[in-house]
mmCIF file of C-alpha atoms in Angstrom:
data_model
loop_
_atom_site.group_PDB
_atom_site.id
_atom_site.type_symbol
_atom_site.label_atom_id
_atom_site.label_comp_id
_atom_site.label_asym_id
_atom_site.label_seq_id
_atom_site.Cartn_x
_atom_site.Cartn_y
_atom_site.Cartn_z
ATOM 1 C CA UNK A 1168 -104.461 24.306 -4.532
ATOM 2 C CA UNK A 1169 -106.273 21.921 -6.712
ATOM 3 C CA UNK A 1170 -106.979 22.093 -10.131
ATOM 4 C CA UNK A 1171 -110.836 22.689 -9.136
ATOM 5 C CA UNK A 1172 -109.902 25.760 -7.165
ATOM 6 C CA UNK A 1173 -107.454 27.062 -9.857
ATOM 7 C CA UNK A 1174 -110.025 27.021 -12.725
ATOM 8 C CA UNK A 1175 -112.256 28.146 -10.399
ATOM 9 C CA UNK A 1176 -110.156 30.940 -8.909
ATOM 10 C CA UNK A 1177 -108.524 31.996 -12.560
ATOM 11 C CA UNK A 1178 -112.495 32.563 -13.858
ATOM 12 C CA UNK A 1179 -113.498 34.134 -10.671
ATOM 13 C CA UNK A 1180 -111.753 37.537 -11.790
ATOM 14 C CA UNK A 1181 -114.293 40.727 -10.794
ATOM 15 C CA UNK A 1182 -115.038 41.017 -14.624
ATOM 16 C CA UNK A 1183 -115.252 37.074 -15.358
ATOM 17 C CA UNK A 1184 -117.551 36.141 -12.050
ATOM 18 C CA UNK A 1185 -120.038 34.888 -14.866
ATOM 19 C CA UNK A 1186 -117.861 32.542 -16.416
ATOM 20 C CA UNK A 1187 -117.007 31.423 -12.807
ATOM 21 C CA UNK A 1188 -120.297 29.951 -12.027
ATOM 22 C CA UNK A 1189 -120.657 28.488 -15.536
ATOM 23 C CA UNK A 1190 -117.199 26.857 -14.567
ATOM 24 C CA UNK A 1191 -118.716 25.340 -11.249
ATOM 25 C CA UNK A 1192 -121.873 24.534 -12.895
ATOM 26 C CA UNK A 1193 -120.070 22.527 -15.344
ATOM 27 C CA UNK A 1194 -117.998 21.120 -13.217
ATOM 28 C CA UNK A 1195 -120.564 19.857 -10.958
ATOM 29 C CA UNK A 1196 -122.732 18.208 -13.846
ATOM 30 C CA UNK A 1197 -119.530 16.539 -14.691
ATOM 31 C CA UNK A 1198 -119.111 14.706 -11.600
ATOM 32 C CA UNK A 1199 -122.601 14.185 -11.636
ATOM 33 C CA UNK A 1200 -123.437 16.424 -8.389
ATOM 34 C CA UNK A 1201 -127.252 16.445 -7.284
ATOM 35 C CA UNK A 1202 -126.162 19.753 -5.142
ATOM 36 C CA UNK A 1203 -123.897 22.324 -4.428
ATOM 37 C CA UNK A 1204 -123.150 23.478 -0.922
ATOM 38 C CA UNK A 1205 -121.112 26.805 -0.814
ATOM 39 C CA UNK A 1206 -120.149 27.008 2.888
ATOM 40 C CA UNK A 1207 -118.738 30.325 4.458
ATOM 41 C CA UNK A 1208 -117.037 30.047 8.192
ATOM 42 C CA UNK A 1209 -114.690 32.297 9.456
ATOM 43 C CA UNK A 1210 -111.762 32.764 7.224
ATOM 44 C CA UNK A 1211 -112.569 30.847 3.978
ATOM 45 C CA UNK A 1212 -115.641 29.221 2.025
ATOM 46 C CA UNK A 1213 -115.915 25.867 1.294
ATOM 47 C CA UNK A 1214 -117.537 24.050 -1.988
ATOM 48 C CA UNK A 1215 -118.963 20.949 -1.587
ATOM 49 C CA UNK A 1216 -120.559 18.378 -4.190
ATOM 50 C CA UNK A 1217 -123.210 15.998 -3.033
ATOM 51 C CA UNK A 1218 -122.659 12.948 -5.326
ATOM 52 C CA UNK A 1219 -124.438 9.538 -5.108
ATOM 53 C CA UNK A 1220 -126.145 10.677 -1.932
ATOM 54 C CA UNK A 1221 -122.860 11.545 -0.123
ATOM 55 C CA UNK A 1222 -121.484 15.070 0.378
ATOM 56 C CA UNK A 1223 -117.734 15.471 -0.930
ATOM 57 C CA UNK A 1224 -115.245 18.323 -0.620
ATOM 58 C CA UNK A 1225 -114.033 19.954 -3.414
ATOM 59 C CA UNK A 1226 -112.451 23.320 -2.552
ATOM 60 C CA UNK A 1227 -112.020 26.270 -0.168
ATOM 61 C CA UNK A 1228 -112.056 29.595 -1.592
ATOM 62 C CA UNK A 1229 -111.740 32.774 -0.277
ATOM 63 C CA UNK A 1230 -114.950 34.686 1.439
ATOM 64 C CA UNK A 1231 -114.431 37.144 -0.807
ATOM 65 C CA UNK A 1232 -114.599 35.258 -4.238
ATOM 66 C CA UNK A 1233 -117.389 33.136 -2.642
ATOM 67 C CA UNK A 1234 -119.743 36.388 -1.995
ATOM 68 C CA UNK A 1235 -119.004 37.237 -5.985
ATOM 69 C CA UNK A 1236 -120.338 33.588 -6.544
ATOM 70 C CA UNK A 1237 -123.105 33.698 -4.226
ATOM 71 C CA UNK A 1238 -124.192 37.458 -5.766
ATOM 72 C CA UNK A 1239 -124.139 36.192 -8.954
ATOM 73 C CA UNK A 1240 -126.007 32.884 -8.230
ATOM 74 C CA UNK A 1241 -128.715 35.326 -6.316
ATOM 75 C CA UNK A 1242 -129.244 36.962 -9.497
ATOM 76 C CA UNK A 1243 -129.660 34.293 -11.942
ATOM 77 C CA UNK A 1244 -132.462 33.250 -9.563
ATOM 78 C CA UNK A 1245 -134.001 36.622 -9.561
ATOM 79 C CA UNK A 1246 -133.560 37.189 -5.477
ATOM 80 C CA UNK A 1247 -132.851 40.391 -3.766
ATOM 81 C CA UNK A 1248 -128.792 40.349 -3.579
ATOM 82 C CA UNK A 1249 -129.264 43.078 -0.594
ATOM 83 C CA UNK A 1250 -130.939 40.736 1.944
ATOM 84 C CA UNK A 1251 -128.778 38.560 3.651
ATOM 85 C CA UNK A 1252 -130.412 38.057 6.947
ATOM 86 C CA UNK A 1253 -133.173 35.890 5.836
ATOM 87 C CA UNK A 1254 -133.751 32.419 3.760
ATOM 88 C CA UNK A 1255 -134.587 33.264 0.396
ATOM 89 C CA UNK A 1256 -135.877 30.472 -2.637
ATOM 90 C CA UNK A 1257 -135.524 30.652 -6.056
ATOM 91 C CA UNK A 1258 -134.814 29.131 -9.243
ATOM 92 C CA UNK A 1259 -133.021 29.283 -12.545
ATOM 93 C CA UNK A 1260 -132.529 27.421 -15.765
ATOM 94 C CA UNK A 1261 -128.782 26.586 -17.145
ATOM 95 C CA UNK A 1262 -127.924 24.746 -20.069
ATOM 96 C CA UNK A 1263 -131.528 22.861 -19.592
ATOM 97 C CA UNK A 1264 -130.892 22.301 -15.822
ATOM 98 C CA UNK A 1265 -133.490 23.392 -13.727
ATOM 99 C CA UNK A 1266 -131.340 24.714 -10.623
ATOM 100 C CA UNK A 1267 -133.057 25.584 -7.384
ATOM 101 C CA UNK A 1268 -131.629 27.838 -4.699
ATOM 102 C CA UNK A 1269 -131.895 28.443 -1.105
ATOM 103 C CA UNK A 1270 -130.374 30.507 0.787
ATOM 104 C CA UNK A 1271 -129.819 30.295 4.318
ATOM 105 C CA UNK A 1272 -127.985 33.104 6.999
ATOM 106 C CA UNK A 1273 -125.605 31.413 8.824
ATOM 107 C CA UNK A 1274 -122.845 32.912 11.488
ATOM 108 C CA UNK A 1275 -120.050 34.118 9.076
ATOM 109 C CA UNK A 1276 -122.689 34.702 5.937
ATOM 110 C CA UNK A 1277 -125.139 33.349 3.432
ATOM 111 C CA UNK A 1278 -124.557 29.533 2.847
ATOM 112 C CA UNK A 1279 -125.882 28.474 -0.806
ATOM 113 C CA UNK A 1280 -127.451 24.998 -1.686
ATOM 114 C CA UNK A 1281 -128.250 24.733 -5.164
ATOM 115 C CA UNK A 1282 -130.276 21.630 -6.180
ATOM 116 C CA UNK A 1283 -129.134 20.350 -9.858
ATOM 117 C CA UNK A 1284 -132.018 18.495 -11.816
ATOM 118 C CA UNK A 1285 -130.711 17.352 -14.772
ATOM 119 C CA UNK A 1286 -133.624 15.600 -16.267
ATOM 120 C CA UNK A 1287 -132.200 14.905 -19.478
ATOM 121 C CA UNK A 1288 -129.973 12.176 -17.311
ATOM 122 C CA UNK A 1289 -133.168 10.704 -15.531
ATOM 123 C CA UNK A 1290 -134.554 7.811 -16.713
ATOM 124 C CA UNK A 1291 -138.488 6.931 -16.489
ATOM 125 C CA UNK A 1292 -138.240 3.392 -17.804
ATOM 126 C CA UNK A 1293 -139.368 0.950 -15.253
ATOM 127 C CA UNK A 1294 -137.144 -1.585 -16.122
ATOM 128 C CA UNK A 1295 -134.490 1.016 -14.950
ATOM 129 C CA UNK A 1296 -135.303 1.189 -11.731
ATOM 130 C CA UNK A 1297 -133.954 -1.666 -9.930
ATOM 131 C CA UNK A 1298 -137.295 -4.162 -9.423
ATOM 132 C CA UNK A 1299 -135.952 -7.597 -9.316
ATOM 133 C CA UNK A 1300 -138.663 -9.674 -11.952
ATOM 134 C CA UNK A 1301 -141.638 -10.558 -9.184
ATOM 135 C CA UNK A 1302 -141.373 -7.012 -8.240
ATOM 136 C CA UNK A 1303 -141.508 -5.285 -11.496
ATOM 137 C CA UNK A 1304 -144.410 -7.767 -12.488
ATOM 138 C CA UNK A 1305 -146.321 -6.803 -9.423
ATOM 139 C CA UNK A 1306 -145.582 -2.956 -9.972
ATOM 140 C CA UNK A 1307 -147.176 -3.079 -13.423
ATOM 141 C CA UNK A 1308 -149.765 -5.164 -12.297
ATOM 142 C CA UNK A 1309 -150.934 -2.521 -9.772
ATOM 143 C CA UNK A 1310 -150.475 0.290 -11.606
ATOM 144 C CA UNK A 1311 -152.563 -0.927 -14.542
ATOM 145 C CA UNK A 1312 -155.554 -1.362 -12.446
ATOM 146 C CA UNK A 1313 -158.384 1.226 -12.645
ATOM 147 C CA UNK A 1314 -158.491 2.116 -9.098
ATOM 148 C CA UNK A 1315 -156.675 1.844 -5.706
ATOM 149 C CA UNK A 1316 -154.287 3.396 -3.519
ATOM 150 C CA UNK A 1317 -150.117 2.589 -4.042
ATOM 151 C CA UNK A 1318 -148.037 4.086 -1.448
ATOM 152 C CA UNK A 1319 -144.227 4.388 -2.068
ATOM 153 C CA UNK A 1320 -142.150 4.881 1.233
ATOM 154 C CA UNK A 1321 -138.788 5.866 2.292
ATOM 155 C CA UNK A 1322 -136.411 9.074 3.705
ATOM 156 C CA UNK A 1323 -135.945 12.056 1.796
ATOM 157 C CA UNK A 1324 -133.649 11.378 -1.303
ATOM 158 C CA UNK A 1325 -134.662 7.306 -1.486
ATOM 159 C CA UNK A 1326 -135.663 8.210 -5.093
ATOM 160 C CA UNK A 1327 -139.806 7.923 -4.300
ATOM 161 C CA UNK A 1328 -140.496 10.402 -6.839
ATOM 162 C CA UNK A 1329 -138.723 8.389 -9.346
ATOM 163 C CA UNK A 1330 -140.479 5.683 -9.130
ATOM 164 C CA UNK A 1331 -144.054 7.955 -9.193
ATOM 165 C CA UNK A 1332 -142.692 9.654 -12.267
ATOM 166 C CA UNK A 1333 -141.685 6.281 -14.390
ATOM 167 C CA UNK A 1334 -145.270 4.965 -13.191
ATOM 168 C CA UNK A 1335 -146.683 8.273 -14.813
ATOM 169 C CA UNK A 1336 -144.696 7.783 -17.657
ATOM 170 C CA UNK A 1337 -145.848 4.308 -18.605
ATOM 171 C CA UNK A 1338 -149.616 5.244 -17.980
ATOM 172 C CA UNK A 1339 -149.059 8.575 -19.998
ATOM 173 C CA UNK A 1340 -151.748 7.828 -22.581
ATOM 174 C CA UNK A 1341 -154.012 9.822 -24.477
ATOM 175 C CA UNK A 1342 -157.138 7.905 -23.020
ATOM 176 C CA UNK A 1343 -156.551 8.397 -19.530
ATOM 177 C CA UNK A 1344 -156.379 11.912 -17.817
ATOM 178 C CA UNK A 1345 -153.641 12.093 -15.505
ATOM 179 C CA UNK A 1346 -152.929 14.719 -12.964
ATOM 180 C CA UNK A 1347 -150.564 15.399 -10.085
ATOM 181 C CA UNK A 1348 -150.389 17.472 -7.558
ATOM 182 C CA UNK A 1349 -146.745 18.744 -6.245
ATOM 183 C CA UNK A 1350 -144.309 20.176 -4.086
ATOM 184 C CA UNK A 1351 -142.792 21.331 -5.993
ATOM 185 C CA UNK A 1352 -143.416 19.724 -9.664
ATOM 186 C CA UNK A 1353 -139.832 17.969 -9.876
ATOM 187 C CA UNK A 1354 -140.085 16.948 -13.527
ATOM 188 C CA UNK A 1355 -142.521 18.497 -16.193
ATOM 189 C CA UNK A 1356 -144.205 15.613 -18.608
ATOM 190 C CA UNK A 1357 -146.002 16.228 -21.414
ATOM 191 C CA UNK A 1358 -149.980 15.338 -21.285
ATOM 192 C CA UNK A 1359 -150.270 15.422 -17.776
ATOM 193 C CA UNK A 1360 -151.670 17.700 -15.656
ATOM 194 C CA UNK A 1361 -148.870 19.464 -12.932
ATOM 195 C CA UNK A 1362 -150.286 21.511 -10.262
ATOM 196 C CA UNK A 1363 -147.906 23.162 -7.681
ATOM 197 C CA UNK A 1364 -148.865 23.648 -4.586
ATOM 198 C CA UNK A 1365 -148.740 27.366 -2.607
ATOM 199 C CA UNK A 1366 -149.775 27.534 1.055
ATOM 200 C CA UNK A 1367 -148.901 31.104 1.477
ATOM 201 C CA UNK A 1368 -152.380 31.972 -0.520
ATOM 202 C CA UNK A 1369 -154.192 28.664 0.602
ATOM 203 C CA UNK A 1370 -153.693 26.385 -2.396
ATOM 204 C CA UNK A 1371 -152.670 23.031 -0.114
ATOM 205 C CA UNK A 1372 -152.615 19.411 -1.426
ATOM 206 C CA UNK A 1373 -156.241 18.761 -0.348
ATOM 207 C CA UNK A 1374 -157.486 21.958 -1.625
ATOM 208 C CA UNK A 1375 -156.145 20.867 -5.019
ATOM 209 C CA UNK A 1376 -157.339 17.054 -4.961
ATOM 210 C CA UNK A 1377 -160.938 18.526 -4.446
ATOM 211 C CA UNK A 1378 -160.561 20.662 -7.549
ATOM 212 C CA UNK A 1379 -158.951 17.728 -9.565
ATOM 213 C CA UNK A 1380 -161.554 15.190 -8.290
ATOM 214 C CA UNK A 1381 -164.024 17.430 -9.962
ATOM 215 C CA UNK A 1382 -162.210 17.303 -13.288
ATOM 216 C CA UNK A 1383 -162.968 13.621 -14.438
ATOM 217 C CA UNK A 1384 -159.505 12.049 -13.676
ATOM 218 C CA UNK A 1385 -158.662 8.378 -14.134
ATOM 219 C CA UNK A 1386 -155.217 8.533 -12.419
ATOM 220 C CA UNK A 1387 -153.835 11.231 -9.348
ATOM 221 C CA UNK A 1388 -150.517 11.106 -8.080
ATOM 222 C CA UNK A 1389 -149.999 13.243 -4.847
ATOM 223 C CA UNK A 1390 -146.370 14.511 -4.493
ATOM 224 C CA UNK A 1391 -146.418 13.305 -0.317
ATOM 225 C CA UNK A 1392 -149.423 12.520 2.136
ATOM 226 C CA UNK A 1393 -149.011 14.938 5.170
ATOM 227 C CA UNK A 1394 -151.835 14.822 7.101
ATOM 228 C CA UNK A 1395 -154.940 13.266 7.521
ATOM 229 C CA UNK A 1396 -156.934 15.483 5.377
ATOM 230 C CA UNK A 1397 -155.066 14.832 2.636
ATOM 231 C CA UNK A 1398 -154.795 10.670 3.551
ATOM 232 C CA UNK A 1399 -158.465 10.668 3.668
ATOM 233 C CA UNK A 1400 -159.327 12.168 0.352
ATOM 234 C CA UNK A 1401 -156.945 10.327 -1.292
ATOM 235 C CA UNK A 1402 -158.486 7.074 0.058
ATOM 236 C CA UNK A 1403 -161.303 7.867 -0.941
ATOM 237 C CA UNK A 1404 -160.439 8.741 -4.643
ATOM 238 C CA UNK A 1405 -159.344 5.413 -4.356
ATOM 239 C CA UNK A 1406 -162.504 3.706 -3.272
ATOM 240 C CA UNK A 1407 -164.545 5.517 -6.033
ATOM 241 C CA UNK A 1408 -162.966 4.080 -9.224
ATOM 242 C CA UNK A 1409 -159.349 6.293 -9.304
ATOM 243 C CA UNK A 1410 -155.741 4.987 -9.388
ATOM 244 C CA UNK A 1411 -153.973 7.101 -6.571
ATOM 245 C CA UNK A 1412 -150.327 7.483 -6.506
ATOM 246 C CA UNK A 1413 -148.663 8.801 -3.625
ATOM 247 C CA UNK A 1414 -145.574 8.839 -1.247
ATOM 248 C CA UNK A 1415 -145.381 8.661 2.510
ATOM 249 C CA UNK A 1416 -142.673 8.883 5.073
ATOM 250 C CA UNK A 1417 -142.328 5.463 6.873
ATOM 251 C CA UNK A 1418 -139.042 2.972 7.035
ATOM 252 C CA UNK A 1419 -140.777 -0.416 5.742
ATOM 253 C CA UNK A 1420 -143.995 -1.315 3.870
ATOM 254 C CA UNK A 1421 -145.079 -3.045 6.942
ATOM 255 C CA UNK A 1422 -144.487 0.108 9.185
ATOM 256 C CA UNK A 1423 -146.742 2.237 6.575
ATOM 257 C CA UNK A 1424 -150.482 1.618 8.279
ATOM 258 C CA UNK A 1425 -149.647 1.529 11.406
ATOM 259 C CA UNK A 1426 -148.237 5.292 10.141
ATOM 260 C CA UNK A 1427 -151.512 5.798 8.369
ATOM 261 C CA UNK A 1428 -153.162 4.828 11.664
ATOM 262 C CA UNK A 1429 -151.362 7.554 13.558
ATOM 263 C CA UNK A 1430 -152.838 10.062 11.137
ATOM 264 C CA UNK A 1431 -156.190 9.215 11.997
ATOM 265 C CA UNK A 1432 -156.906 7.004 9.281
ATOM 266 C CA UNK A 1433 -159.309 3.966 10.356
ATOM 267 C CA UNK A 1434 -157.951 0.514 9.679
ATOM 268 C CA UNK A 1435 -160.663 -0.452 7.702
ATOM 269 C CA UNK A 1436 -160.149 2.381 5.310
ATOM 270 C CA UNK A 1437 -156.861 0.645 4.522
ATOM 271 C CA UNK A 1438 -158.736 -1.809 2.167
ATOM 272 C CA UNK A 1439 -158.130 0.759 -0.310
ATOM 273 C CA UNK A 1440 -154.453 0.466 -0.376
ATOM 274 C CA UNK A 1441 -153.439 -2.107 -3.390
ATOM 275 C CA UNK A 1442 -149.436 -1.826 -2.922
ATOM 276 C CA UNK A 1443 -147.103 -0.339 -0.462
ATOM 277 C CA UNK A 1444 -144.089 -0.203 -1.556
ATOM 278 C CA UNK A 1445 -140.518 0.397 0.618
ATOM 279 C CA UNK A 1446 -137.000 1.550 -1.071
ATOM 280 C CA UNK A 1447 -133.358 2.926 -0.506
ATOM 281 C CA UNK A 1448 -130.956 3.818 -3.009
ATOM 282 C CA UNK A 1449 -127.545 2.075 -3.028
ATOM 283 C CA UNK A 1450 -124.423 3.479 -4.580
ATOM 284 C CA UNK A 1451 -123.554 0.653 -7.518
ATOM 285 C CA UNK A 1452 -119.985 -0.494 -7.884
ATOM 286 C CA UNK A 1453 -117.929 1.425 -10.980
ATOM 287 C CA UNK A 1454 -118.036 -0.566 -13.863
ATOM 288 C CA UNK A 1455 -114.697 0.829 -14.893
ATOM 289 C CA UNK A 1456 -112.602 -0.367 -12.041
ATOM 290 C CA UNK A 1457 -114.718 -3.055 -10.698
ATOM 291 C CA UNK A 1458 -112.285 -5.505 -11.194
ATOM 292 C CA UNK A 1459 -108.760 -3.870 -9.509
ATOM 293 C CA UNK A 1460 -110.837 -2.688 -7.044
ATOM 294 C CA UNK A 1461 -109.150 0.647 -7.105
ATOM 295 C CA UNK A 1462 -111.177 4.029 -7.518
ATOM 296 C CA UNK A 1463 -110.615 5.380 -10.868
ATOM 297 C CA UNK A 1464 -111.198 8.549 -12.571
ATOM 298 C CA UNK A 1465 -114.960 7.948 -13.114
ATOM 299 C CA UNK A 1466 -115.863 7.135 -9.948
ATOM 300 C CA UNK A 1467 -115.871 7.975 -5.987
ATOM 301 C CA UNK A 1468 -114.147 5.867 -4.055
ATOM 302 C CA UNK A 1469 -115.067 2.685 -6.224
ATOM 303 C CA UNK A 1470 -118.597 3.863 -6.880
ATOM 304 C CA UNK A 1471 -120.579 4.954 -9.810
ATOM 305 C CA UNK A 1472 -124.422 5.602 -10.248
ATOM 306 C CA UNK A 1473 -126.970 4.493 -7.714
ATOM 307 C CA UNK A 1474 -129.543 1.713 -8.000
ATOM 308 C CA UNK A 1475 -132.937 0.954 -6.017
ATOM 309 C CA UNK A 1476 -133.626 -1.654 -3.435
ATOM 310 C CA UNK A 1477 -137.285 -2.288 -2.495
ATOM 311 C CA UNK A 1478 -139.758 -4.274 -0.612
ATOM 312 C CA UNK A 1479 -143.221 -4.605 -2.055
ATOM 313 C CA UNK A 1480 -146.054 -5.644 0.422
ATOM 314 C CA UNK A 1481 -149.207 -6.928 -1.471
ATOM 315 C CA UNK A 1482 -151.936 -5.777 0.420
ATOM 316 C CA UNK A 1483 -154.272 -8.239 -1.448
ATOM 317 C CA UNK A 1484 -152.491 -11.162 -1.067
ATOM 318 C CA UNK A 1485 -153.216 -13.965 1.335
ATOM 319 C CA UNK A 1486 -149.678 -14.695 2.067
ATOM 320 C CA UNK A 1487 -146.705 -13.117 1.441
ATOM 321 C CA UNK A 1488 -144.003 -15.617 0.487
ATOM 322 C CA UNK A 1489 -142.484 -14.004 -2.013
ATOM 323 C CA UNK A 1490 -141.849 -10.663 -0.113
ATOM 324 C CA UNK A 1491 -138.592 -9.261 -0.075
ATOM 325 C CA UNK A 1492 -137.174 -7.393 2.923
ATOM 326 C CA UNK A 1493 -134.880 -4.464 2.009
ATOM 327 C CA UNK A 1494 -132.239 -6.198 2.949
ATOM 328 C CA UNK A 1495 -133.207 -9.311 1.065
ATOM 329 C CA UNK A 1496 -133.501 -7.332 -1.957
ATOM 330 C CA UNK A 1497 -129.507 -5.571 -1.152
ATOM 331 C CA UNK A 1498 -128.234 -9.107 -0.737
ATOM 332 C CA UNK A 1499 -130.073 -9.987 -4.214
ATOM 333 C CA UNK A 1500 -127.868 -7.178 -5.444
ATOM 334 C CA UNK A 1501 -124.704 -7.881 -3.489
ATOM 335 C CA UNK A 1502 -125.138 -11.441 -5.522
ATOM 336 C CA UNK A 1503 -125.603 -9.894 -9.021
ATOM 337 C CA UNK A 1504 -122.408 -8.032 -8.103
ATOM 338 C CA UNK A 1505 -124.009 -4.504 -8.470
ATOM 339 C CA UNK A 1506 -123.318 -3.525 -4.737
ATOM 340 C CA UNK A 1507 -121.239 -4.140 -1.950
ATOM 341 C CA UNK A 1508 -122.256 -5.630 1.919
ATOM 342 C CA UNK A 1509 -120.451 -2.237 3.323
ATOM 343 C CA UNK A 1510 -122.981 -0.063 1.116
ATOM 344 C CA UNK A 1511 -125.640 -2.105 2.190
ATOM 345 C CA UNK A 1512 -124.837 -1.862 5.917
ATOM 346 C CA UNK A 1513 -124.296 1.893 5.595
ATOM 347 C CA UNK A 1514 -128.301 2.769 3.848
ATOM 348 C CA UNK A 1515 -129.983 0.243 6.238
ATOM 349 C CA UNK A 1516 -127.757 1.284 8.776
ATOM 350 C CA UNK A 1517 -127.348 -2.213 9.929
#
């Protein structure tokens, strides 16, 4: 039994399950985990953390004990503890950390995934995102313009939302009207009007966007462009004097225009796009054991924390001589001693 399992089980007696949950959350926070997975199987329950994008097995506990943990977590998220046949979504605050809970019925019980959003540790300084000097200069130039559509692309979990929030943080000044439409709002920003969509009552991205456009906006952020209707409204807003920021699912910057066309957007409308960014998150070499290189008490497998690699496509540029591909951006990070070749291969699947 690991020290973590001992500590968890010791605190997990019937009268102390509240302390057991606190122990679990505190330990995950210390490990800088972004997610906790509680997974029931036939004879035991596995607990895993997602740290720097990868899942790590932390413990195996008895099913009876896991059920008590799950019940407590569902109570904290104000969910129906008697309902175990249907998925449920909830959220709660734990020591100023936003925790989102999703339950899913599996063959041997409810699987719980907790998404941990520690806003205290999130830096929204554009200088900390990972742009090189040219990319940083281009990004500042484009978000400082009064109109145009800026698209950030990449798979889920590639840091797109953080890039957009950093832009909003930079632009957040009293003389500008900034509004967002998101699913859901990830980070609350003072001075910015943030709206959660609610499809069950008809509050979709397109519905909110039309309303916000009647509220004299300067800057609009759309959490994600998922359909042609939202894409057309975003483009029209960018054409009529608004700066629009959004995300789109595409693997590379140059694939984005084809992705929009597949959604029914005419090629000539793409002229409203001023910048396309594709990005990925890569693990950084642990600074504490970098010289050895043997994993230490601070890191997992020799890595600690993540940074982004980017490709930035200036759609208004006549040539793209300064264009860096994701691979080239990754190689630059390797030359700077920030990450490794194996990590770049893993992320880019090359």
